[in-house]
PDB file of C-alpha atoms in Angstrom:
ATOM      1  CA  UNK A  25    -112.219 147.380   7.931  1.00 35.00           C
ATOM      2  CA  UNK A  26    -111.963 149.696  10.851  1.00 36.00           C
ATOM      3  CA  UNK A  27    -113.027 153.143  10.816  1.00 35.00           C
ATOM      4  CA  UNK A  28    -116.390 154.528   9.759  1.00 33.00           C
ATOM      5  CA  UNK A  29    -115.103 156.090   6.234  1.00 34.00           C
ATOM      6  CA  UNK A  30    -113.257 152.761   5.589  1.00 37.00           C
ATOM      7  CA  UNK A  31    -113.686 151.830   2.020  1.00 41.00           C
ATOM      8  CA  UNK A  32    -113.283 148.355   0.426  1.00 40.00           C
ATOM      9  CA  UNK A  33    -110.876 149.700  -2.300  1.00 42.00           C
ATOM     10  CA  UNK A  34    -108.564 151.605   0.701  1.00 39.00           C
ATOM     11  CA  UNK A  35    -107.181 148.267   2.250  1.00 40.00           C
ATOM     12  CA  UNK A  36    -105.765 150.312   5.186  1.00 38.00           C
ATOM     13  CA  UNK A  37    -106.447 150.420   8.674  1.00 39.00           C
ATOM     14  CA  UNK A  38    -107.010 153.925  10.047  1.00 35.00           C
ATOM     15  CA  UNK A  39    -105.421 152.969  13.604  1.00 35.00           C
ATOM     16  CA  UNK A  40    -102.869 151.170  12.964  1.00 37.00           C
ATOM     17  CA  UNK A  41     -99.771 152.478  11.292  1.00 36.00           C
ATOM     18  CA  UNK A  42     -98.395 150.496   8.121  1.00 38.00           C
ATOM     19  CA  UNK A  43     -95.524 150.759   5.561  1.00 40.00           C
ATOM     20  CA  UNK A  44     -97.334 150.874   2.035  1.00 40.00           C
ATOM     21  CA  UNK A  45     -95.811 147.310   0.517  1.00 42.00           C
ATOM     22  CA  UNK A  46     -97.591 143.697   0.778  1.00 43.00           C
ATOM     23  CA  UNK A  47     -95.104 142.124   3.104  1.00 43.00           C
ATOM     24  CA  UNK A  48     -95.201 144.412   6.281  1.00 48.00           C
ATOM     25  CA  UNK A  49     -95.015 142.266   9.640  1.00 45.00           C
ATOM     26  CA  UNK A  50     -97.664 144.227  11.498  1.00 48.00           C
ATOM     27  CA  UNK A  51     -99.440 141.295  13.194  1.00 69.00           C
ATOM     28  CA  UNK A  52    -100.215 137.732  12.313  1.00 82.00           C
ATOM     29  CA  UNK A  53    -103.927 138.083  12.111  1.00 90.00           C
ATOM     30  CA  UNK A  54    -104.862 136.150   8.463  1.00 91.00           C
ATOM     31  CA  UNK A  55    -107.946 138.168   8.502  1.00 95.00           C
ATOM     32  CA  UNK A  56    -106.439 140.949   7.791  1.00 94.00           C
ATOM     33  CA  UNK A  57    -107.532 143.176   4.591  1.00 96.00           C
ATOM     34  CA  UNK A  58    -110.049 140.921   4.197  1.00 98.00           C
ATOM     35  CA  UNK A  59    -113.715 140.740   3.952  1.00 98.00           C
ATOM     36  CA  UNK A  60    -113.779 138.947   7.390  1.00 98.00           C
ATOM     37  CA  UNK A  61    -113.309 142.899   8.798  1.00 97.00           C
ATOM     38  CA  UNK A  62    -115.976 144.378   5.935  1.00 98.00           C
ATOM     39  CA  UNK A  63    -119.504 145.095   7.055  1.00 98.00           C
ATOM     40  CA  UNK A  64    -122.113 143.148   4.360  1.00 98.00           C
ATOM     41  CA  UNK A  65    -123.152 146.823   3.139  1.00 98.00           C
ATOM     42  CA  UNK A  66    -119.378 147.346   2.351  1.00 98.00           C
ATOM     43  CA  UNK A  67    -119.009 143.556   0.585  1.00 98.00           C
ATOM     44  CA  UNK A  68    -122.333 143.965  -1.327  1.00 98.00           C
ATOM     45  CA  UNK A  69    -120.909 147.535  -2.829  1.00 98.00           C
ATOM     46  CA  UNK A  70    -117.782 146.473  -3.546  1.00 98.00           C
ATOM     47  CA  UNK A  71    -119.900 143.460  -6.083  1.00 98.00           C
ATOM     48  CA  UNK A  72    -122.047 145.976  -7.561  1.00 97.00           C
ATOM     49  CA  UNK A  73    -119.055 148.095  -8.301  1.00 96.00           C
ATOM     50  CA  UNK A  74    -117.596 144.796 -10.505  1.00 96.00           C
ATOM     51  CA  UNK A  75    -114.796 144.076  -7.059  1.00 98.00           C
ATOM     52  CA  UNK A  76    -112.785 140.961  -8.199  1.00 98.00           C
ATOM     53  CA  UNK A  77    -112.277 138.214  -5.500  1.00 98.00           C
ATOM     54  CA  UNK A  78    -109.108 136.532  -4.719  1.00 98.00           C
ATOM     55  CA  UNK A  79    -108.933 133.145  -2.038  1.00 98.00           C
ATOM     56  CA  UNK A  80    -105.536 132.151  -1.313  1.00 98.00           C
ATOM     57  CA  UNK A  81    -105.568 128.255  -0.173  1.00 98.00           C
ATOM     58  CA  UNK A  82    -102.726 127.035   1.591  1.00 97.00           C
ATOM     59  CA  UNK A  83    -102.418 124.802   4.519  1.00 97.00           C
ATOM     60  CA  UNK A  84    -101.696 123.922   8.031  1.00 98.00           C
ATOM     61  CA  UNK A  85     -98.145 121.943   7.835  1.00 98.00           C
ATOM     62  CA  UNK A  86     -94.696 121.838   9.139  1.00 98.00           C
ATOM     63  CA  UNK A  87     -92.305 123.835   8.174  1.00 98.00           C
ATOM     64  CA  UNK A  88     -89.047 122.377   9.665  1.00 98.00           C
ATOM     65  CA  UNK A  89     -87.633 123.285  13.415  1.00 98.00           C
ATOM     66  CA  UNK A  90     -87.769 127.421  12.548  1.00 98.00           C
ATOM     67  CA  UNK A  91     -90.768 128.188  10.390  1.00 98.00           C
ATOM     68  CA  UNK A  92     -94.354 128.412  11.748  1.00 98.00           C
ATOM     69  CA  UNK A  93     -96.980 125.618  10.570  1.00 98.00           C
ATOM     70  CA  UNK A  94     -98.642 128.251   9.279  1.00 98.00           C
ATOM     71  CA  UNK A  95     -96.534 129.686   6.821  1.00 98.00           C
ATOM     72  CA  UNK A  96     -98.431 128.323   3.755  1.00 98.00           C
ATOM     73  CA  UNK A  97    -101.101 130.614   4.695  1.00 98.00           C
ATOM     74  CA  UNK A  98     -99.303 133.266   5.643  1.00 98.00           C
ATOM     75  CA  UNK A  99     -96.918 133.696   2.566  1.00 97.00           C
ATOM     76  CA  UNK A 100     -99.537 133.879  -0.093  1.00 97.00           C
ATOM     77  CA  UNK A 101    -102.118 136.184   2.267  1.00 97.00           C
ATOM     78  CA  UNK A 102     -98.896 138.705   2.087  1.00 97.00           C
ATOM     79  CA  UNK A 103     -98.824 137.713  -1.172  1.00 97.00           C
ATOM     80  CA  UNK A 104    -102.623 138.811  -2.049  1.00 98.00           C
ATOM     81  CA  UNK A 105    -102.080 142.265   0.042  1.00 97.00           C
ATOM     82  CA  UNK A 106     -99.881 143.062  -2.775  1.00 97.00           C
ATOM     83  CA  UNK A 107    -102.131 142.036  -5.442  1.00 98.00           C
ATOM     84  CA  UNK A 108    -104.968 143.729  -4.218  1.00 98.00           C
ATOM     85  CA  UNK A 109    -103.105 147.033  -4.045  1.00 98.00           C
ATOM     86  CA  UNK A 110    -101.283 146.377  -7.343  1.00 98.00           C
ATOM     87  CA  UNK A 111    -105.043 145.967  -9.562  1.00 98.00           C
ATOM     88  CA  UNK A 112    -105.791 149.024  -7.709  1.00 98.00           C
ATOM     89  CA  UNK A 113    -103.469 150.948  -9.018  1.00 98.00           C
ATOM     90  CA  UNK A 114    -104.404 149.327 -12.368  1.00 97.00           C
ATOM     91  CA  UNK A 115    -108.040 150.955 -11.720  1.00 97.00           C
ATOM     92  CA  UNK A 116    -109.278 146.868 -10.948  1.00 97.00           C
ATOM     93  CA  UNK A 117    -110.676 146.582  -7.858  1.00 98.00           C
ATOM     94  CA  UNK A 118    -110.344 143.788  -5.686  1.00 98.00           C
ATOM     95  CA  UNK A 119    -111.668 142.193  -2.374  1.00 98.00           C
ATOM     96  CA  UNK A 120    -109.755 139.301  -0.465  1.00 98.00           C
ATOM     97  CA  UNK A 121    -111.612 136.213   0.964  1.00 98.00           C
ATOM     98  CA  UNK A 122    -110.522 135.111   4.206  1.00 98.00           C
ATOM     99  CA  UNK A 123    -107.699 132.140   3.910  1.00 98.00           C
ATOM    100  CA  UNK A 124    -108.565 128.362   3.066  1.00 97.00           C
ATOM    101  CA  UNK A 125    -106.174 126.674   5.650  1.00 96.00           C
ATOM    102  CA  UNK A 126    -107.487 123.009   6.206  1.00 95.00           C
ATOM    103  CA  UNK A 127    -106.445 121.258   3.205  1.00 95.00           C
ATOM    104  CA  UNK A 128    -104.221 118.151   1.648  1.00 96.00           C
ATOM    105  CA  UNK A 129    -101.131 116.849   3.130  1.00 96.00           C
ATOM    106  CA  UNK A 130     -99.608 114.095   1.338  1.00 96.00           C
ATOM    107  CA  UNK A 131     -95.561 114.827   2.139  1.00 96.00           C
ATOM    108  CA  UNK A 132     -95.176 116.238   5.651  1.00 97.00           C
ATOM    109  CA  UNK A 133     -98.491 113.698   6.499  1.00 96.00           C
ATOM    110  CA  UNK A 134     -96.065 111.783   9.105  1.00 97.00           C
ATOM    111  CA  UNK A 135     -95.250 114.815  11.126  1.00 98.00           C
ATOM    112  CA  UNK A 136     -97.147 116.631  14.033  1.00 98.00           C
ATOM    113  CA  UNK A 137     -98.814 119.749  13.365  1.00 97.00           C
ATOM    114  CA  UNK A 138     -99.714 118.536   9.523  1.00 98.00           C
ATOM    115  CA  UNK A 139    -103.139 117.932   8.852  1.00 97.00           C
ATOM    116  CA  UNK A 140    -105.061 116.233   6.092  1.00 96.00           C
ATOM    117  CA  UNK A 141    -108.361 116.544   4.850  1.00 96.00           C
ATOM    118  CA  UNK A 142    -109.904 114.348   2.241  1.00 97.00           C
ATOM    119  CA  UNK A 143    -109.414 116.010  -1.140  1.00 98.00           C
ATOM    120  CA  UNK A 144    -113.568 114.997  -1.796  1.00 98.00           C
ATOM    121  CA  UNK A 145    -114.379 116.998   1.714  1.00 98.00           C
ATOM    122  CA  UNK A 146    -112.312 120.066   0.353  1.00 98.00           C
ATOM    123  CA  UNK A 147    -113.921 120.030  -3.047  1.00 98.00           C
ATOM    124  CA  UNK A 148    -117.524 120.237  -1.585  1.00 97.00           C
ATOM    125  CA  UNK A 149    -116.621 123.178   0.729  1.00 97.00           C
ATOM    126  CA  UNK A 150    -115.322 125.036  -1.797  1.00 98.00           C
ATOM    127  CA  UNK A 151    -118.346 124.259  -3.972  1.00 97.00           C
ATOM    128  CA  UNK A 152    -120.756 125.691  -0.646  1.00 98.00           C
ATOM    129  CA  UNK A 153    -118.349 128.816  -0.321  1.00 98.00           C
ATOM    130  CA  UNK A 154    -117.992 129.329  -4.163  1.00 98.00           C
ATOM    131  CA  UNK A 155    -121.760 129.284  -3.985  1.00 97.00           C
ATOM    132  CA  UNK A 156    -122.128 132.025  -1.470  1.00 97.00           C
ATOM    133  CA  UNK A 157    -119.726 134.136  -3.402  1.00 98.00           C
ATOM    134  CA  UNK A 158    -122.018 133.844  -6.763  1.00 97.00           C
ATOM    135  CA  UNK A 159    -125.125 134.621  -4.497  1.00 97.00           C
ATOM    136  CA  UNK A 160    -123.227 138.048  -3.065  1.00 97.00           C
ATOM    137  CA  UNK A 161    -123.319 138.781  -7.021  1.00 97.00           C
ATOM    138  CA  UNK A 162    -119.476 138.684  -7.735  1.00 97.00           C
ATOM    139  CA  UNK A 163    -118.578 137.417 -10.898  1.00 97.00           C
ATOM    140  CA  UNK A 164    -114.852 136.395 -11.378  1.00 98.00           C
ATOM    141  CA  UNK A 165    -112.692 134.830  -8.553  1.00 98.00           C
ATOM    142  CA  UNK A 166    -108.794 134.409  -8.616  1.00 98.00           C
ATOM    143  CA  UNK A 167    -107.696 131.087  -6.512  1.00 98.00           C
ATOM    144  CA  UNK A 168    -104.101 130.985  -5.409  1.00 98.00           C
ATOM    145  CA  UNK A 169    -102.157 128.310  -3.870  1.00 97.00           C
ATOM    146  CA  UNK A 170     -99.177 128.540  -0.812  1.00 96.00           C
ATOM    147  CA  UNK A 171     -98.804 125.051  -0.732  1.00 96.00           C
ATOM    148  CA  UNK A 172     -96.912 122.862  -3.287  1.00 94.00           C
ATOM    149  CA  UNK A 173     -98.204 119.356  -3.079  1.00 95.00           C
ATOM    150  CA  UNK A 174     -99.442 118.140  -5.831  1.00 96.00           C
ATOM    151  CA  UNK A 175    -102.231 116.563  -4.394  1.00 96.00           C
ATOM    152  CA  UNK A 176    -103.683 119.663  -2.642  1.00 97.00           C
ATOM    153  CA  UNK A 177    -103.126 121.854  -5.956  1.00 97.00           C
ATOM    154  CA  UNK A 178    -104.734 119.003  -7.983  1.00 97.00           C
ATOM    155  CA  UNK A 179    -107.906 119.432  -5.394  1.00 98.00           C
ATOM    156  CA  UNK A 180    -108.103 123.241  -5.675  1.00 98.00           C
ATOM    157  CA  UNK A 181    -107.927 122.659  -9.476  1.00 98.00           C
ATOM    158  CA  UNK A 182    -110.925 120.130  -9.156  1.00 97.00           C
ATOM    159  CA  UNK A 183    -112.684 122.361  -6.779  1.00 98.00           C
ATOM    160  CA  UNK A 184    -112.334 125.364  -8.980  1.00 98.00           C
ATOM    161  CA  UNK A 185    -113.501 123.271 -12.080  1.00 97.00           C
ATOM    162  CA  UNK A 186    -117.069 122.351  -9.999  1.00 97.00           C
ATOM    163  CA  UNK A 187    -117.533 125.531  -8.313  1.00 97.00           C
ATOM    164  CA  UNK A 188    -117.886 127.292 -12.073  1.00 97.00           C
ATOM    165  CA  UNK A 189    -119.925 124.421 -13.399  1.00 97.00           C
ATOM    166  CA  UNK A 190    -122.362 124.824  -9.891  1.00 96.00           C
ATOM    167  CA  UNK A 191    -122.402 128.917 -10.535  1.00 96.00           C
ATOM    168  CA  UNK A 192    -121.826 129.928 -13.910  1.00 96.00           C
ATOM    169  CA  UNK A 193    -118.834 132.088 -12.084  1.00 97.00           C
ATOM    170  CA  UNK A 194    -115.213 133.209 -14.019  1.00 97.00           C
ATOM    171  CA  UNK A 195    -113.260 130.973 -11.615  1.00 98.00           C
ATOM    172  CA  UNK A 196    -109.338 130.291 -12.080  1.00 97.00           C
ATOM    173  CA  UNK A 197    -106.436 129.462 -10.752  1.00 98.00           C
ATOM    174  CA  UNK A 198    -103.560 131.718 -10.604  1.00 97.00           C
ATOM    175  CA  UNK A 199    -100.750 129.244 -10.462  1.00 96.00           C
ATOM    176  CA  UNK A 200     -96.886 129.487 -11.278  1.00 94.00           C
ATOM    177  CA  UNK A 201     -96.759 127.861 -15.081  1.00 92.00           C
ATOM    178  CA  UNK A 202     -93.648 125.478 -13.765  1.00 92.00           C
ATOM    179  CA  UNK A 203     -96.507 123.505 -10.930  1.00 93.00           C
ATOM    180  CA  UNK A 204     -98.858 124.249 -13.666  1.00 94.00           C
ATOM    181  CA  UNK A 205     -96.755 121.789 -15.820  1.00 94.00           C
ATOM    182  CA  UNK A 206     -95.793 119.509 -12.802  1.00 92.00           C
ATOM    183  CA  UNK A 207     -99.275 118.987 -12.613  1.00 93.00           C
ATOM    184  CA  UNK A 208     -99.909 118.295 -16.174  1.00 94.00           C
ATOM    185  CA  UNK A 209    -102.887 120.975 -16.282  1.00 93.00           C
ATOM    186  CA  UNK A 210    -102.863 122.471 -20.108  1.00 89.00           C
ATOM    187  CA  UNK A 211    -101.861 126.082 -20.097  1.00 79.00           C
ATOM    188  CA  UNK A 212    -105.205 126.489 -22.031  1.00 87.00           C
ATOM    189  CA  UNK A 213    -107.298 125.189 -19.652  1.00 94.00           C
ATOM    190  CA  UNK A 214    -110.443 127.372 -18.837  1.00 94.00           C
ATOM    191  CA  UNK A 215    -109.590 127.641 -15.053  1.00 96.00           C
ATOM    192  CA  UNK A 216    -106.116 128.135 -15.479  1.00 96.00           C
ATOM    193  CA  UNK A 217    -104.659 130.806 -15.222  1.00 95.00           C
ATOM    194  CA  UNK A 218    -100.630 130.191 -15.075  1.00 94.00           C
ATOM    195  CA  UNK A 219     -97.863 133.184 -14.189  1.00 94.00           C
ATOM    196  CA  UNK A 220     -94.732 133.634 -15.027  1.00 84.00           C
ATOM    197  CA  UNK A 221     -94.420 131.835 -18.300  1.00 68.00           C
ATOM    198  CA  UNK A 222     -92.944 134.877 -20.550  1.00 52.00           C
ATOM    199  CA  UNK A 223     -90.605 135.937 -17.515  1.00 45.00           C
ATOM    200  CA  UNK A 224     -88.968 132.177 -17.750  1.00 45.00           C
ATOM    201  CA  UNK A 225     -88.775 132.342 -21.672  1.00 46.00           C
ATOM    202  CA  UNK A 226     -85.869 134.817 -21.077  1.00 44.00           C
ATOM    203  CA  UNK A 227     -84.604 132.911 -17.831  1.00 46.00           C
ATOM    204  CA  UNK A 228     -81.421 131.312 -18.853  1.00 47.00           C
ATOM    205  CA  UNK A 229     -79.558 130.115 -15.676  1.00 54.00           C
ATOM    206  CA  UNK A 230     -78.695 126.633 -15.163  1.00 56.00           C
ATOM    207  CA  UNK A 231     -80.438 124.267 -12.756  1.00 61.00           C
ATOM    208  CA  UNK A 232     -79.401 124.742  -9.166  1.00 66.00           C
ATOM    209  CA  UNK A 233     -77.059 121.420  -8.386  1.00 73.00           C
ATOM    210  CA  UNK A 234     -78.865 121.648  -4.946  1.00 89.00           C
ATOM    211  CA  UNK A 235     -82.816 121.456  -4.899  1.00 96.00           C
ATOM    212  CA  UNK A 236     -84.995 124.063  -2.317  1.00 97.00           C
ATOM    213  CA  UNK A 237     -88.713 123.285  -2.149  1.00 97.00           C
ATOM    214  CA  UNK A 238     -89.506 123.387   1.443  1.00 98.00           C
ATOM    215  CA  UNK A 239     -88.708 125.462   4.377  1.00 98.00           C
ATOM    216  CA  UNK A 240     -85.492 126.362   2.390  1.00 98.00           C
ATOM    217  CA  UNK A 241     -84.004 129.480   1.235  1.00 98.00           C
ATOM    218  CA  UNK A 242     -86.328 130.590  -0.946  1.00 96.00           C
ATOM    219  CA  UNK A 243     -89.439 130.546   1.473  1.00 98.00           C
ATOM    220  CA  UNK A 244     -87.458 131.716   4.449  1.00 98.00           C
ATOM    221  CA  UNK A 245     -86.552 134.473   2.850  1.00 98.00           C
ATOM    222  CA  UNK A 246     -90.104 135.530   2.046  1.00 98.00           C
ATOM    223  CA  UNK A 247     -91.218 134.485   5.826  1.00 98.00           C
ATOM    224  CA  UNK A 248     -88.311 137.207   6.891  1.00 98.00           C
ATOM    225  CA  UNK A 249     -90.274 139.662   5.071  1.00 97.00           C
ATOM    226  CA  UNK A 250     -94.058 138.544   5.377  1.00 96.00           C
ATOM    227  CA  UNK A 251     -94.039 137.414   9.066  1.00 96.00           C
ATOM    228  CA  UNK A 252     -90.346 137.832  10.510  1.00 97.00           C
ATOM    229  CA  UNK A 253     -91.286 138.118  14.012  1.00 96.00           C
ATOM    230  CA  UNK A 254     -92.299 133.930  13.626  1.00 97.00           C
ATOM    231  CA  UNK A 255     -88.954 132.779  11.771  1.00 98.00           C
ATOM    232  CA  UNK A 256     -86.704 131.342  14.385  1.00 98.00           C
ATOM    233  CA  UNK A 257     -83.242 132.937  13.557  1.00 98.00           C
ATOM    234  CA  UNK A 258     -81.432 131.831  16.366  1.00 97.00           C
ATOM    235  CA  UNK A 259     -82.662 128.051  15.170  1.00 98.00           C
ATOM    236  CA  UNK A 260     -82.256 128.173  11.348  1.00 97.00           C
ATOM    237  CA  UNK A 261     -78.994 129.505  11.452  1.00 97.00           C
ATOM    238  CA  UNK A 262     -77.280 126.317  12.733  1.00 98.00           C
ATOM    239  CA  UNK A 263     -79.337 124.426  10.103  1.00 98.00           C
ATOM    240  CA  UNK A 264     -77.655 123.140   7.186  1.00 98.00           C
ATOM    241  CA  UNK A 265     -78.449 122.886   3.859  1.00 98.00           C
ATOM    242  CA  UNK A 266     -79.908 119.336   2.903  1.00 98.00           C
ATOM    243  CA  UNK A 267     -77.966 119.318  -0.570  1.00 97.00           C
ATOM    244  CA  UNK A 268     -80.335 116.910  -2.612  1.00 98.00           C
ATOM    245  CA  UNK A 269     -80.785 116.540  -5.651  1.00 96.00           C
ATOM    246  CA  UNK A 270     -83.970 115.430  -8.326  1.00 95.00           C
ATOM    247  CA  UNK A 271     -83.557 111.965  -7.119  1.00 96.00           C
ATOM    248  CA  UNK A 272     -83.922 112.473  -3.472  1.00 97.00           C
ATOM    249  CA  UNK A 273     -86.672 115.147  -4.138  1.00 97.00           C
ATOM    250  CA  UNK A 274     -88.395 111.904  -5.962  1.00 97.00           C
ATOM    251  CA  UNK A 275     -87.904 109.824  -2.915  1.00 98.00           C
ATOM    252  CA  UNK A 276     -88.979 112.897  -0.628  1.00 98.00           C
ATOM    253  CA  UNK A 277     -92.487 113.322  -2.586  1.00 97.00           C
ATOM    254  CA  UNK A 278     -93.609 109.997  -2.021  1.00 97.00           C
ATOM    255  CA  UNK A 279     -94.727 111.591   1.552  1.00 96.00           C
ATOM    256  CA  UNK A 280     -95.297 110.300   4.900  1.00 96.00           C
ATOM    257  CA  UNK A 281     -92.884 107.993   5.919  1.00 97.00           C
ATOM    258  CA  UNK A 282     -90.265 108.510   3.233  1.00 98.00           C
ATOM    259  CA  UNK A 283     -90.198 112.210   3.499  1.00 98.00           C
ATOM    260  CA  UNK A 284     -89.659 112.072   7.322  1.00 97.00           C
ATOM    261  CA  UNK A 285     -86.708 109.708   6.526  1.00 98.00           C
ATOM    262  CA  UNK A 286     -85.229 111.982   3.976  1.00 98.00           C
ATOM    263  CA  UNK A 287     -85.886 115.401   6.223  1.00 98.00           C
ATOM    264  CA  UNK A 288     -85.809 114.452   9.471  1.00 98.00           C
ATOM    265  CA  UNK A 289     -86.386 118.129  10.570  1.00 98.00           C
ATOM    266  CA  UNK A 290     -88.640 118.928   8.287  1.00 98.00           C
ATOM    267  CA  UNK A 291     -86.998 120.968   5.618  1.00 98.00           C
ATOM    268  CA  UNK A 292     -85.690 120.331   1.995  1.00 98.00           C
ATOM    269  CA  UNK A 293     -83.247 123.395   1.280  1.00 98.00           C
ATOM    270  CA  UNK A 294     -80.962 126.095   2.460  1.00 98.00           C
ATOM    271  CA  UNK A 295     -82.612 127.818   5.518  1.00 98.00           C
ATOM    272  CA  UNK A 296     -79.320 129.325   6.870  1.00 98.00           C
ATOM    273  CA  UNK A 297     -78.828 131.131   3.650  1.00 98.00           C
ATOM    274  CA  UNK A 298     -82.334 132.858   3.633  1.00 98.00           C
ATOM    275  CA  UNK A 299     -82.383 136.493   2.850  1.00 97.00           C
ATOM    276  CA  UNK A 300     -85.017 138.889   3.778  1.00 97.00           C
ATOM    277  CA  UNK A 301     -84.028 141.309   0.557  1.00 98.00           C
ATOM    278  CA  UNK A 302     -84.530 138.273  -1.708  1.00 97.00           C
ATOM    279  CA  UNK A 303     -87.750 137.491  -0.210  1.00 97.00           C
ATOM    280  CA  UNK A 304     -89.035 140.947  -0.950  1.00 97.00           C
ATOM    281  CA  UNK A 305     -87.873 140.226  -4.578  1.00 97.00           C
ATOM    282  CA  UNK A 306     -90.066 136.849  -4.603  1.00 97.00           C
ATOM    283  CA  UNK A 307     -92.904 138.481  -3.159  1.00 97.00           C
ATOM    284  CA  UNK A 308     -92.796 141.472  -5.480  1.00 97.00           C
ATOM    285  CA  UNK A 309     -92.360 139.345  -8.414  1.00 97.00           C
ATOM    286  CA  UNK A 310     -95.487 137.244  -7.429  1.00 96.00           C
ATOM    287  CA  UNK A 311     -97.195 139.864  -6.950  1.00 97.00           C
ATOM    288  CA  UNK A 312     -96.531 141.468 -10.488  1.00 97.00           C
ATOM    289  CA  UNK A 313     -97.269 138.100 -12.112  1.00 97.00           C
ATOM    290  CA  UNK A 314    -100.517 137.401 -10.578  1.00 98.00           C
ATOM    291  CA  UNK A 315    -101.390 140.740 -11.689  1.00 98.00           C
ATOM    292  CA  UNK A 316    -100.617 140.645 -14.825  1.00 97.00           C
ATOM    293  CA  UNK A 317    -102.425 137.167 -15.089  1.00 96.00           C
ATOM    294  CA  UNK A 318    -105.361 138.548 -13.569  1.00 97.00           C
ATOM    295  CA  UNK A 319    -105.159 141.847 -15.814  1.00 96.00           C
ATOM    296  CA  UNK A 320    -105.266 139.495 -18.947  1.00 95.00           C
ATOM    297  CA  UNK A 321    -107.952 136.972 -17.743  1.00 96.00           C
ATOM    298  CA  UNK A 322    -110.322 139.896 -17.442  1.00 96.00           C
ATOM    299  CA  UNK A 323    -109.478 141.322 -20.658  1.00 92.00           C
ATOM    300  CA  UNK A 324    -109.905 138.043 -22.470  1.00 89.00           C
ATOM    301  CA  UNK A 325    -113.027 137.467 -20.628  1.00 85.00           C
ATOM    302  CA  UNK A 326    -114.222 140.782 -21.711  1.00 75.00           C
ATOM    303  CA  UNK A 327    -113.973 142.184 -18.129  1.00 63.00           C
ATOM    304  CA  UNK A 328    -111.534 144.900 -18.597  1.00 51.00           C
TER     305      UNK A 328
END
């Protein structure tokens, strides 16, 4: 934090001006609002006081000829602003751990500027930081993903799962319930923690003919909101839409080599079409799920 009177429930910085929503585009610094800028007198209050911790994990990758590699980290660390001031204004407070960026790669593995680490290698780091965290004397800790591969999610699941048996801590992750169920993790599971699940009960429109999981509309659009000063406009808007469907996406997972047949540039989607007003939906609707999710994992676990 800077400032002197800076407190860890404030969030704000005193010198610079901000808009008061998660997704402003002040700079591209992922330590920012988190406890990378505290002083260790401000982190060890903020545990004493009962502070929740949420780690976004995402992931240095490609993101096709007009997004920034980095844009796995940077979408859910906007994404975590939000939460943080959204359980504020639920009285929860909440501190945010600087980003996890060095993790599994398994689809754009063929392509520069994507790097891999062995899913074993991520578990135990997460098992020393979780460690650390349960020393400071915090007690519950919200994980959160920014990168889909299955893979990588199935490693911050695994991490999760040892980092609560190493420290006794509350440890979940807050994932969307449709990966949840891609990943065949049970809804039930103790370190789950899914969103989203009653808003898609009362979703009723029809599968999109064309399929957008990567670099497409729906994360440009959020990119145009969270960081728009790195989406290449003049680039993405001569891009056109890929147009696959559920078998090409099944070719596409396989990774490496078959992905960088199927998207030579990189993307699976509709950049062109991206939207910076529908990004600020997606981002506001993440944020309200995790939230909630959050909100309900503390009351069942007799936090709130």
């Amino acid at each position: 934090m800077h400032g002197a009177d800076s407190s860890y429930t404030d969030g704000t910085h005193e010198d610079r001006p901000r808009e008061d929503g998660p997704h402003e585009d002040v700079d591209s610094d992922v330590f920012r609002d988190t406890i990378a800028e505290m002083t260790w007198q401000e982190v060890e209050r903020a545990a004493d006081d009962g502070a929740v911790l949420l780690w976004a994990f995402g992931v240095i990758e490609q993101h096709g000829p007009h997004l920034p590699a980095g844009t796995d980290v940077y979408l859910p660390s906007a994404q975590l602003r939000g939460v943080r001031r959204e359980l504020a204004r639920r009285g929860v407070p909440a501190l945010i751990m600087p980003p996890y960026y060095w993790g599994v790669n398994v689809v754009s593995g063929s392509f520069p500027a994507s790097y891999n680490v062995r899913p074993e290698v991520m578990k135990a780091l997460m098992a020393d930081v979780l460690t650390g965290i349960g020393k400071d004397g915090f007690r519950h800790v919200f994980c959160f993903s920014g990168h889909g591969d299955a893979l990588n999610n199935r490693t911050v699941h695994e991490g999760i799962r040892l980092g609560s048996q190493l420290t006794g801590l509350d440890i979940s992750f807050v994932i969307d319930h449709r990966l949840a169920e891609r990943l065949g993790l049970d809804p039930d599971d103790p370190h789950v923690s899914p969103t989203g699940a009653a808003l898609a009960k009362s979703d009723t429109s029809a599968t999109p003919a064309h399929i957008d999981v990567h670099a497409g509309d729906w994360e440009t659009s959020q990119m145009l909101v969270a960081q728009p000063s790195l989406v290449r406009n003049d680039v993405r808007a001569g891009l056109k839409s890929t147009e696959y469907g559920p078998e090409d996406l099944a070719v596409w997972r396989k990774g490496y080599g078959h992905a960088r047949v199927k998207t030579p540039l990189g993307y699976f989607g509709d950049p062109a079409s991206a939207d910076a007003a529908n990004g600020r939906r997606l981002l506001e609707q993440q944020v309200t799920n995790a939230a909630d999710a959050i909100q309900e994992r503390l009351r069942l676990t007799g936090r709130a």
